[in-house]
Short mmCIF file of C-alpha atoms in Angstrom, two decimals:
data_model
loop_
_atom_site.label_atom_id
_atom_site.label_comp_id
_atom_site.label_asym_id
_atom_site.label_seq_id
_atom_site.Cartn_x
_atom_site.Cartn_y
_atom_site.Cartn_z
CA MET S 601 -10.55 -59.01 -5.56
CA PRO S 602 -11.82 -56.14 -3.87
CA ASN S 603 -15.40 -54.99 -5.67
CA GLU S 604 -15.17 -51.59 -4.75
CA ILE S 605 -13.51 -48.70 -6.63
CA LYS S 606 -12.32 -46.60 -3.93
CA GLY S 607 -8.83 -45.46 -3.49
CA LEU S 608 -7.25 -43.64 -0.48
CA ASN S 609 -9.33 -41.33 1.94
CA GLU S 610 -7.17 -37.80 2.88
CA GLU S 611 -7.09 -36.06 5.39
CA CYS S 612 -8.29 -33.10 6.68
CA GLY S 613 -6.77 -29.71 5.94
CA LEU S 614 -6.37 -26.95 8.71
CA PHE S 615 -5.70 -22.89 8.06
CA GLY S 616 -5.77 -20.42 10.77
CA ILE S 617 -4.58 -16.76 10.43
CA TRP S 618 -4.29 -14.12 13.36
CA GLY S 619 -3.97 -10.18 12.75
CA ALA S 620 -5.45 -9.98 9.13
CA ASP S 621 -7.90 -7.40 8.16
CA ASN S 622 -9.33 -9.75 5.81
CA ALA S 623 -8.84 -13.21 8.06
CA ALA S 624 -11.82 -15.49 6.58
CA GLN S 625 -11.09 -14.51 2.75
CA LEU S 626 -7.66 -15.39 3.42
CA THR S 627 -8.82 -18.47 5.37
CA TYR S 628 -10.86 -19.04 2.13
CA ASP S 629 -7.52 -19.06 -0.06
CA GLY S 630 -6.19 -21.22 2.09
CA LEU S 631 -8.23 -23.66 2.46
CA HIS S 632 -8.91 -23.97 -1.23
CA SER S 633 -5.15 -25.12 -1.49
CA LEU S 634 -6.13 -27.73 0.63
CA GLN S 635 -9.21 -28.86 -0.84
CA HIS S 636 -6.98 -32.40 -1.86
CA ARG S 637 -7.04 -33.25 1.80
CA GLY S 638 -10.90 -33.29 2.28
CA GLN S 639 -13.79 -32.87 0.22
CA GLU S 640 -16.85 -34.06 2.66
CA GLY S 641 -17.14 -30.61 4.13
CA ALA S 642 -15.66 -27.12 4.86
CA GLY S 643 -15.85 -24.65 7.40
CA ILE S 644 -14.76 -21.36 8.80
CA VAL S 645 -15.20 -19.26 12.51
CA SER S 646 -13.68 -15.71 12.40
CA ASN S 647 -13.31 -14.19 15.83
CA GLU S 648 -14.41 -10.14 15.43
CA ASN S 649 -12.83 -9.42 18.90
CA GLY S 650 -13.96 -11.76 20.54
CA GLN S 651 -17.31 -12.38 19.24
CA PHE S 652 -17.11 -16.07 17.10
CA HIS S 653 -18.95 -16.14 13.35
CA ARG S 654 -19.72 -19.14 11.97
CA GLN S 655 -19.92 -20.79 8.31
CA ARG S 656 -19.94 -24.35 7.41
CA GLY S 657 -21.83 -27.17 5.72
CA LEU S 658 -21.26 -29.90 3.60
CA GLY S 659 -19.51 -30.12 0.18
CA LEU S 660 -16.43 -28.39 -1.61
CA LEU S 661 -15.22 -25.74 -0.08
CA ALA S 662 -16.35 -23.46 -3.23
CA GLU S 663 -20.09 -24.80 -2.98
CA VAL S 664 -20.24 -24.00 0.84
CA PHE S 665 -19.39 -20.86 0.13
CA ALA S 666 -20.98 -20.63 -3.00
CA ASP S 667 -22.65 -17.47 -2.18
CA PRO S 668 -20.12 -14.84 -1.71
CA GLN S 669 -22.11 -13.31 1.33
CA LYS S 670 -21.14 -15.73 3.43
CA ILE S 671 -17.50 -14.67 3.25
CA ALA S 672 -18.94 -11.13 4.54
CA THR S 673 -20.68 -12.86 7.55
CA LEU S 674 -17.48 -14.04 8.90
CA PRO S 675 -15.61 -10.35 9.82
CA GLY S 676 -12.83 -10.00 12.39
CA THR S 677 -9.09 -10.25 12.07
CA ALA S 678 -8.73 -13.97 13.05
CA ALA S 679 -10.28 -16.96 11.80
CA ILE S 680 -9.39 -21.03 11.45
CA GLY S 681 -10.92 -23.14 8.41
CA HIS S 682 -11.15 -26.24 8.17
CA VAL S 683 -11.61 -28.98 5.04
CA ARG S 684 -13.35 -32.60 5.67
CA TYR S 685 -12.61 -36.28 4.85
CA ALA S 686 -14.11 -38.53 7.98
CA THR S 687 -11.69 -41.07 9.78
CA ALA S 688 -14.19 -41.31 12.38
CA GLY S 689 -17.36 -40.09 12.70
CA ASN S 690 -20.37 -40.46 10.48
CA HIS S 691 -21.21 -37.78 7.30
CA GLY S 692 -23.41 -35.05 8.66
CA ILE S 693 -23.56 -31.53 9.00
CA LYS S 694 -22.71 -32.09 12.93
CA ASN S 695 -19.16 -33.05 12.08
CA ILE S 696 -17.91 -30.26 10.11
CA GLN S 697 -15.85 -28.05 11.59
CA PRO S 698 -14.60 -26.45 13.31
CA MET S 699 -16.16 -27.21 16.32
CA PHE S 700 -17.76 -24.57 19.41
CA PHE S 701 -17.13 -25.09 23.18
CA ASP S 702 -18.23 -22.80 25.81
CA HIS S 703 -15.18 -22.28 28.87
CA PRO S 704 -15.75 -20.74 32.01
CA GLY S 705 -12.85 -18.73 31.74
CA GLU S 706 -11.98 -17.67 28.26
CA GLY S 707 -15.78 -18.01 26.74
CA GLN S 708 -16.21 -19.67 23.54
CA PHE S 709 -13.18 -21.38 21.94
CA ALA S 710 -13.44 -22.89 18.47
CA LEU S 711 -11.38 -26.50 17.60
CA ALA S 712 -10.24 -27.95 14.33
CA HIS S 713 -8.36 -31.94 14.07
CA ASN S 714 -6.85 -33.52 11.30
CA GLY S 715 -5.85 -37.26 12.36
CA ASN S 716 -7.42 -39.96 14.19
CA LEU S 717 -7.36 -41.20 18.13
CA THR S 718 -6.70 -44.31 18.50
CA ASN S 719 -8.15 -44.36 21.79
CA ALA S 720 -11.28 -42.29 21.47
CA THR S 721 -13.48 -45.51 22.33
CA GLN S 722 -12.10 -45.30 25.71
CA LEU S 723 -11.94 -41.71 26.20
CA ARG S 724 -15.76 -41.14 25.15
CA ARG S 725 -16.57 -43.87 27.57
CA ASP S 726 -14.84 -41.85 30.47
CA LEU S 727 -16.35 -38.77 29.42
CA THR S 728 -19.69 -40.07 29.00
CA LYS S 729 -19.41 -41.01 32.74
CA LYS S 730 -19.18 -37.75 33.94
CA GLY S 731 -22.06 -37.03 32.57
CA VAL S 732 -20.70 -35.43 29.16
CA GLN S 733 -23.32 -35.21 26.46
CA PHE S 734 -21.38 -35.02 22.90
CA GLN S 735 -22.82 -32.61 19.98
CA ALA S 736 -21.18 -34.99 17.58
CA THR S 737 -20.12 -38.09 16.49
CA SER S 738 -16.02 -37.59 15.56
CA ASP S 739 -13.15 -38.51 17.87
CA SER S 740 -12.53 -34.10 17.01
CA GLU S 741 -14.68 -33.56 20.10
CA LEU S 742 -13.16 -34.96 22.45
CA LEU S 743 -10.24 -32.61 23.11
CA GLY S 744 -12.91 -29.95 23.37
CA GLU S 745 -14.83 -31.74 26.15
CA LEU S 746 -11.20 -32.53 27.91
CA ILE S 747 -10.59 -28.96 28.29
CA GLN S 748 -13.71 -28.36 29.57
CA THR S 749 -13.81 -31.23 31.98
CA SER S 750 -10.26 -30.43 33.20
CA SER S 751 -9.47 -29.79 36.75
CA GLN S 752 -6.69 -27.02 35.76
CA THR S 753 -7.32 -23.71 36.30
CA ASN S 754 -6.78 -21.81 32.84
CA PHE S 755 -6.97 -22.62 29.08
CA ILE S 756 -3.00 -23.66 28.33
CA ASP S 757 -2.41 -25.77 31.32
CA GLN S 758 -6.40 -27.73 30.91
CA LEU S 759 -5.34 -28.34 26.85
CA LYS S 760 -1.97 -29.67 27.71
CA ALA S 761 -3.20 -31.91 30.28
CA SER S 762 -5.60 -32.77 27.94
CA LEU S 763 -3.18 -33.44 24.72
CA ASN S 764 -1.36 -35.85 27.39
CA GLN S 765 -4.55 -38.10 27.38
CA LEU S 766 -4.90 -38.37 23.58
CA ARG S 767 -3.08 -41.02 21.73
CA GLY S 768 -2.67 -41.65 17.75
CA GLY S 769 -2.58 -38.67 15.68
CA PHE S 770 -3.20 -35.42 15.98
CA ALA S 771 -2.80 -32.08 14.38
CA TYR S 772 -5.19 -29.20 16.08
CA LEU S 773 -5.73 -25.61 15.46
CA LEU S 774 -7.89 -23.86 18.34
CA MET S 775 -9.07 -19.98 18.65
CA THR S 776 -10.08 -18.50 22.04
CA PRO S 777 -11.04 -14.61 21.88
CA GLN S 778 -7.74 -14.32 22.98
CA MET S 779 -5.52 -16.33 20.95
CA MET S 780 -5.03 -19.16 18.01
CA VAL S 781 -3.08 -21.89 19.18
CA ALA S 782 -1.89 -25.33 17.01
CA ALA S 783 -0.70 -28.21 18.65
CA LEU S 784 0.99 -31.65 17.05
CA ASP S 785 0.91 -35.23 18.33
CA PRO S 786 4.07 -36.71 19.80
CA ASN S 787 4.97 -38.29 16.31
CA GLY S 788 4.05 -35.56 14.52
CA PHE S 789 2.53 -37.90 11.62
CA ARG S 790 0.84 -35.32 9.72
CA PRO S 791 2.74 -31.97 8.74
CA LEU S 792 1.59 -28.83 9.94
CA VAL S 793 3.52 -25.49 9.56
CA VAL S 794 3.58 -21.53 10.57
CA GLY S 795 4.13 -19.15 8.06
CA LYS S 796 3.93 -14.75 8.17
CA LEU S 797 2.62 -12.95 5.90
CA ALA S 798 4.08 -8.89 5.20
CA ASN S 799 1.95 -7.33 7.68
CA GLY S 800 2.61 -9.56 10.49
CA ALA S 801 -0.21 -11.98 10.60
CA MET S 802 0.89 -15.27 11.35
CA ILE S 803 -0.42 -18.37 9.83
CA VAL S 804 -1.10 -22.03 10.93
CA CYS S 805 -1.55 -24.48 8.20
CA SER S 806 -0.88 -28.21 7.17
CA GLU S 807 0.77 -27.61 4.30
CA THR S 808 3.74 -25.29 2.65
CA CYS S 809 1.28 -24.69 -0.75
CA ALA S 810 -1.26 -22.90 1.31
CA LEU S 811 1.26 -20.64 2.57
CA ASP S 812 1.76 -19.88 -1.07
CA GLN S 813 -1.83 -19.34 -1.91
CA VAL S 814 -2.10 -16.25 0.49
CA GLY S 815 1.68 -14.81 -0.22
CA ALA S 816 3.01 -15.85 3.11
CA THR S 817 6.37 -16.92 4.06
CA PHE S 818 7.47 -19.99 5.63
CA VAL S 819 8.30 -19.33 9.22
CA ARG S 820 9.05 -23.42 10.97
CA ASP S 821 7.46 -26.88 10.61
CA VAL S 822 5.78 -27.38 14.22
CA GLU S 823 7.60 -29.97 16.11
CA PRO S 824 5.85 -32.96 17.78
CA GLY S 825 5.09 -32.00 21.08
CA GLU S 826 4.90 -28.96 20.26
CA ILE S 827 1.83 -26.26 21.19
CA ILE S 828 2.11 -22.33 19.59
CA ILE S 829 0.19 -19.58 21.39
CA VAL S 830 -0.46 -16.46 18.90
CA THR S 831 -1.94 -13.76 20.21
CA ASP S 832 -1.91 -9.92 19.40
CA LYS S 833 1.77 -9.78 21.31
CA GLY S 834 3.33 -12.71 18.45
CA MET S 835 3.94 -16.15 19.04
CA GLN S 836 5.00 -18.17 21.99
CA ILE S 837 6.82 -21.52 21.83
CA ASP S 838 5.36 -24.16 24.38
CA HIS S 839 5.14 -28.03 24.39
CA PHE S 840 2.85 -30.51 26.09
CA THR S 841 5.27 -33.23 26.28
CA THR S 842 9.14 -33.80 25.67
CA ASP S 843 8.42 -37.40 25.08
CA THR S 844 8.28 -37.10 21.23
CA HIS S 845 9.17 -39.72 18.28
CA LEU S 846 9.39 -38.11 14.91
CA SER S 847 7.02 -40.44 12.72
CA ILE S 848 5.79 -38.61 9.97
CA CYS S 849 3.07 -40.50 7.96
CA SER S 850 5.18 -41.81 4.36
CA MET S 851 1.75 -41.27 2.64
CA GLU S 852 2.21 -37.39 2.99
CA TYR S 853 5.12 -37.95 0.54
CA ILE S 854 3.50 -40.57 -1.84
CA TYR S 855 0.12 -39.37 -2.02
CA PHE S 856 -1.05 -37.52 0.05
CA ALA S 857 0.28 -33.95 -0.09
CA ARG S 858 0.18 -31.28 -2.98
CA PRO S 859 3.53 -32.06 -5.17
CA ASP S 860 4.20 -28.03 -4.39
CA SER S 861 4.31 -28.66 -0.95
CA VAL S 862 7.55 -29.23 1.25
CA ILE S 863 7.60 -31.44 4.10
CA ARG S 864 10.52 -30.85 7.13
CA GLY S 865 12.51 -28.88 4.54
CA ILE S 866 11.79 -31.88 1.87
CA SER S 867 9.97 -31.25 -1.63
CA VAL S 868 6.65 -33.79 -2.65
CA HIS S 869 7.17 -33.47 -5.84
CA GLU S 870 11.34 -34.09 -6.09
CA ALA S 871 10.94 -36.86 -3.33
CA ARG S 872 8.19 -38.42 -5.67
CA LYS S 873 10.22 -38.22 -8.82
CA ARG S 874 12.87 -39.69 -6.39
CA MET S 875 10.24 -42.54 -5.92
CA GLY S 876 10.11 -43.22 -9.67
CA ALA S 877 13.75 -43.24 -10.59
CA ALA S 878 14.17 -45.67 -7.10
CA ILE S 879 11.64 -48.09 -9.23
CA ALA S 880 13.06 -47.73 -12.73
CA LYS S 881 16.24 -49.21 -11.60
CA GLU S 882 14.59 -51.45 -9.09
CA ALA S 883 12.27 -53.25 -11.51
CA PRO S 884 13.22 -51.95 -15.25
CA VAL S 885 11.74 -52.95 -18.14
CA LYS S 886 11.73 -52.46 -21.87
CA ALA S 887 8.80 -50.66 -23.15
CA ASP S 888 8.41 -47.22 -25.28
CA VAL S 889 6.96 -45.38 -23.08
CA VAL S 890 6.00 -44.03 -19.55
CA ILE S 891 2.92 -42.37 -18.37
CA GLY S 892 1.41 -41.40 -14.77
CA VAL S 893 -1.73 -41.90 -13.54
CA PRO S 894 -3.25 -38.00 -13.37
CA ASN S 895 -2.38 -36.48 -11.06
CA SER S 896 -0.48 -37.90 -7.84
CA SER S 897 1.46 -39.85 -10.11
CA LEU S 898 2.79 -37.55 -12.27
CA SER S 899 6.28 -36.69 -10.47
CA ALA S 900 6.75 -40.35 -10.15
CA ALA S 901 6.69 -41.11 -13.19
CA ILE S 902 8.89 -38.18 -14.59
CA GLY S 903 11.20 -39.80 -12.12
CA TYR S 904 10.97 -42.97 -13.68
CA ALA S 905 11.46 -41.79 -17.38
CA GLN S 906 14.72 -39.93 -16.20
CA ALA S 907 16.01 -42.92 -14.34
CA SER S 908 14.87 -45.19 -17.07
CA GLY S 909 15.52 -42.97 -20.45
CA ILE S 910 12.51 -44.37 -21.46
CA HIS S 911 10.05 -41.36 -23.09
CA TYR S 912 7.70 -39.70 -21.29
CA ASP S 913 4.36 -38.68 -22.20
CA MET S 914 0.60 -37.87 -21.40
CA GLY S 915 -0.65 -40.74 -21.63
CA MET S 916 -3.97 -40.52 -19.58
CA ILE S 917 -5.76 -36.86 -18.87
CA LYS S 918 -7.86 -36.56 -15.79
CA ASN S 919 -11.33 -34.30 -15.77
CA GLN S 920 -10.44 -31.95 -13.24
CA TYR S 921 -14.25 -31.27 -12.77
CA VAL S 922 -14.99 -34.74 -11.23
CA ALA S 923 -14.70 -35.15 -7.52
CA ARG S 924 -12.29 -38.40 -6.24
CA THR S 925 -14.30 -41.49 -6.56
CA PHE S 926 -13.65 -42.01 -2.65
CA ILE S 927 -16.11 -39.35 -2.10
CA GLU S 928 -19.18 -41.12 -4.06
CA PRO S 929 -21.58 -42.81 -1.26
CA THR S 930 -22.55 -46.47 -3.66
CA GLN S 931 -20.53 -48.41 -6.12
CA ALA S 932 -22.54 -47.83 -8.92
CA LYS S 933 -21.48 -43.62 -8.95
CA ARG S 934 -18.17 -44.38 -7.89
CA VAL S 935 -17.41 -46.31 -10.45
CA ARG S 936 -19.56 -44.07 -13.01
CA GLY S 937 -16.91 -41.65 -11.73
CA VAL S 938 -13.77 -43.21 -12.86
CA SER S 939 -15.26 -43.63 -16.02
CA MET S 940 -15.68 -40.21 -15.88
CA LYS S 941 -12.43 -38.55 -14.82
CA LEU S 942 -9.98 -40.50 -16.82
CA SER S 943 -9.05 -41.18 -20.26
CA VAL S 944 -6.48 -41.77 -22.59
CA VAL S 945 -5.15 -40.29 -25.42
CA LYS S 946 -4.68 -42.97 -27.78
CA SER S 947 -1.95 -41.67 -29.93
CA VAL S 948 0.40 -41.67 -27.25
CA VAL S 949 -0.41 -45.52 -26.44
CA ALA S 950 -1.70 -47.25 -29.55
CA GLY S 951 0.74 -50.02 -30.67
CA LYS S 952 2.95 -49.44 -27.31
CA ASP S 953 4.64 -50.87 -24.83
CA ILE S 954 3.73 -49.01 -21.87
CA VAL S 955 5.14 -48.42 -18.72
CA LEU S 956 2.13 -47.30 -16.00
CA VAL S 957 3.27 -45.16 -12.77
CA ASP S 958 1.17 -45.13 -10.58
CA ASP S 959 1.92 -44.25 -6.79
CA SER S 960 -0.21 -47.25 -4.75
CA ILE S 961 -2.62 -49.82 -5.48
CA VAL S 962 -5.12 -50.10 -2.49
CA ARG S 963 -7.76 -52.17 -3.87
CA GLY S 964 -7.09 -52.89 -7.26
CA THR S 965 -10.12 -52.54 -9.21
CA THR S 966 -8.90 -48.72 -10.45
CA SER S 967 -5.87 -50.78 -11.96
CA SER S 968 -7.44 -52.87 -13.24
CA TYR S 969 -9.91 -50.64 -14.91
CA ILE S 970 -6.72 -48.49 -16.08
CA VAL S 971 -5.40 -51.25 -17.69
CA ARG S 972 -8.50 -52.44 -19.41
CA LEU S 973 -8.74 -48.52 -20.65
CA LEU S 974 -5.08 -48.52 -21.86
CA LYS S 975 -5.31 -52.33 -23.71
CA ARG S 976 -9.03 -50.94 -25.53
CA ALA S 977 -6.85 -47.91 -26.91
CA GLY S 978 -3.96 -50.20 -28.15
CA ALA S 979 -1.34 -50.36 -25.78
CA LYS S 980 0.60 -53.87 -26.88
CA SER S 981 1.52 -54.52 -23.17
CA VAL S 982 1.32 -52.72 -19.78
CA HIS S 983 3.80 -52.91 -17.08
CA VAL S 984 2.88 -51.43 -13.95
CA ARG S 985 5.03 -49.83 -11.59
CA ILE S 986 4.13 -48.92 -8.16
CA ALA S 987 5.99 -45.77 -6.59
CA SER S 988 5.25 -47.33 -2.91
CA PRO S 989 5.90 -50.53 -1.25
CA VAL S 990 2.84 -53.08 -1.03
CA LEU S 991 -0.04 -51.74 0.78
CA LYS S 992 -0.68 -54.51 3.62
CA PHE S 993 -1.27 -53.09 6.52
CA PRO S 994 -4.55 -50.82 8.19
CA CYS S 995 -3.46 -46.92 9.27
CA TYR S 996 -4.94 -46.24 12.43
CA TYR S 997 -3.41 -42.60 12.37
CA GLY S 998 -5.83 -41.07 10.26
CA ILE S 999 -5.97 -42.68 6.72
CA ASP S 1000 -9.49 -44.26 6.56
CA ILE S 1001 -8.32 -47.86 6.16
CA GLN S 1002 -8.55 -49.46 8.94
CA THR S 1003 -9.07 -53.19 7.75
CA THR S 1004 -6.78 -56.01 5.87
CA LYS S 1005 -9.90 -56.69 4.21
CA GLU S 1006 -9.90 -53.48 1.66
CA LEU S 1007 -6.55 -54.35 1.09
CA ILE S 1008 -5.40 -56.18 -2.21
CA GLY S 1009 -2.04 -56.47 -1.01
CA ALA S 1010 -2.77 -57.73 2.19
CA ASN S 1011 -4.53 -60.58 0.49
CA HIS S 1012 -2.50 -61.40 -2.75
CA SER S 1013 1.22 -61.87 -3.73
CA VAL S 1014 2.58 -59.59 -6.51
CA PRO S 1015 2.46 -62.36 -9.08
CA GLU S 1016 -1.60 -63.05 -7.99
CA ILE S 1017 -1.96 -58.83 -8.31
CA CYS S 1018 -0.60 -58.84 -11.31
CA GLN S 1019 -3.12 -61.74 -13.30
CA LEU S 1020 -5.76 -59.79 -11.44
CA ILE S 1021 -5.24 -56.10 -12.63
CA GLY S 1022 -4.68 -57.38 -16.37
CA ALA S 1023 -1.43 -56.27 -16.15
CA ASP S 1024 1.80 -57.59 -18.23
CA SER S 1025 4.15 -57.39 -15.06
CA LEU S 1026 3.97 -55.58 -12.08
CA ALA S 1027 6.58 -54.19 -9.08
CA TYR S 1028 6.64 -52.26 -5.82
CA LEU S 1029 9.03 -49.99 -4.75
CA SER S 1030 11.08 -51.39 -1.78
CA VAL S 1031 10.84 -49.86 1.45
CA ASN S 1032 14.29 -49.29 1.94
CA GLY S 1033 14.27 -47.49 -1.70
CA LEU S 1034 10.93 -45.57 -0.27
CA VAL S 1035 13.12 -44.17 2.62
CA GLU S 1036 15.97 -43.14 0.98
CA SER S 1037 13.76 -41.32 -1.93
CA ILE S 1038 12.40 -39.38 0.67
CA GLY S 1039 15.49 -38.64 2.59
CA ALA S 1040 16.45 -39.52 6.63
CA LEU S 1041 14.59 -36.93 8.59
CA ASN S 1042 16.63 -37.84 11.37
CA ASP S 1043 19.01 -40.42 12.70
CA GLN S 1044 16.59 -42.54 14.74
CA PRO S 1045 15.93 -46.43 13.29
CA ASN S 1046 12.62 -45.06 11.11
CA HIS S 1047 14.69 -42.34 10.03
CA GLY S 1048 11.80 -39.72 10.87
CA LEU S 1049 9.23 -41.47 8.88
CA CYS S 1050 6.08 -43.93 9.61
CA THR S 1051 5.74 -46.89 6.94
CA ALA S 1052 3.70 -48.96 9.21
CA TYR S 1053 1.24 -49.39 6.10
CA PHE S 1054 3.75 -51.32 4.25
CA ASP S 1055 5.86 -53.44 7.09
CA GLY S 1056 3.48 -53.07 10.52
CA GLN S 1057 6.08 -51.69 12.49
CA TYR S 1058 3.77 -49.27 14.04
CA PRO S 1059 5.01 -46.09 16.43
CA THR S 1060 2.44 -46.39 18.78
CA PRO S 1061 0.29 -48.71 20.77
CA LEU S 1062 -2.96 -49.10 18.68
CA TYR S 1063 -5.23 -48.99 22.28
CA ASP S 1064 -8.63 -48.92 20.80
CA TYR S 1065 -7.54 -51.40 17.36
CA GLN S 1066 -5.10 -53.82 18.67
CA ALA S 1067 -7.22 -56.46 18.77
CA GLY S 1068 -8.70 -56.07 15.40
CA PHE S 1069 -4.99 -55.69 14.16
CA ASP S 1070 -4.10 -59.41 15.61
CA ALA S 1071 -6.79 -61.18 14.55
CA ASP S 1072 -5.98 -59.51 10.52
CA VAL S 1073 -2.85 -60.73 11.69
CA ALA S 1074 -3.90 -63.68 12.67
CA ARG S 1075 -6.08 -64.38 9.69
CA LEU S 1076 -3.82 -63.47 7.15
CA GLY S 1077 -0.49 -64.58 8.86
CA LEU S 1078 1.33 -61.23 7.32
CA TYR S 1079 3.86 -60.46 10.25
CA GLU S 1080 4.94 -61.87 13.40
CA GLY S 1081 5.47 -59.41 16.27
CA ALA S 1082 4.34 -56.17 14.13
CA ASN S 1083 3.61 -54.13 16.75
#
């Protein structure tokens, strides 16, 4: 079994606003609702009549902006902000976004990125040959450098040409003195939405929960291959490519997004409830009570209980003031973090046969700890039901799992995993059950979803990662012709 207690690493969160007197404060408020997407660092850049101001730092948003005077140093009617979890690049202040770049025509511009580029290594080599000296180690910097070295004559054309050189998953927010620009990769792996305030200010952000936070109205999703340009004159929709194929990350619905968000018209909470109901039908079991692992699994647990007719109760409590354990830098701190953040309501579980619903099993050690915790509290039996399929394959589009060595599902059968985590039974949702639970986003074969983590069917070539993927498949014999 993997010896590290570590969950799935979130994506980054983006928030940008154009045309509001209190732009930096609204950006802070919006980012606060996106904190679940990145807890390593945060930053905000404001635009005051073309003059940029920036504050950024390591830690949670509230820690970075603990001094209220920091927001006061960010004047202007436009701003973009970012909360980060590192999927590429080192953990350090140089990689905390938004990043600054100089442009001969536009002056300074700022950039924030969510995702992971699959051809970053080759792009960095090419740019290095052109004499580019990088300011950071993150792949997020590459777009800015491509724009700076583009042979096109204006910013939007340079941006389009640069975006067409990128491969993988990317959602970008850029800001020049004259405009805010959003761009989404041709597969739309990550969510990106447009909203509007009553005063006419335009917002682009990662999830609709951030629109709700600042009192904005949802306008539309950013579509794959689109560029959204916001200026004082309003919003313009453009494209850098029309060769698109929607493949939004299914893990957004399973785990990453907040349950009160809506992604492409589908409520995350309701989708998770349907996942729980589906695994209840696929793998029924007799039990006294259904409990969920807080917090991302609670919706699925409710769905399981409703479909099975088994009583749902709050069997576990999460300490909201303990950071997610994958952020911790050492194994000892991660183990201590898990023990501090979860506790059992003994009156709910003692003497009961328990259905424990979780959203996923990555490495297995957290699940093992929870099962032991429940049994120490007096549970007669613990039947684990996972409201997603077996996680067997890495993600190369923004989730920080890029080798099968990390995945218990890639290295053990379901019965073996059941034994390793100490459960009395274990079942996972099928891929078909997952797709049906989320709902078809289009009529294409993948229904608009990326399920590569479960079935190895990647919607794009893997470029930098292809050799490693082939080696993993050969080593484990997981899947023939998976790409």
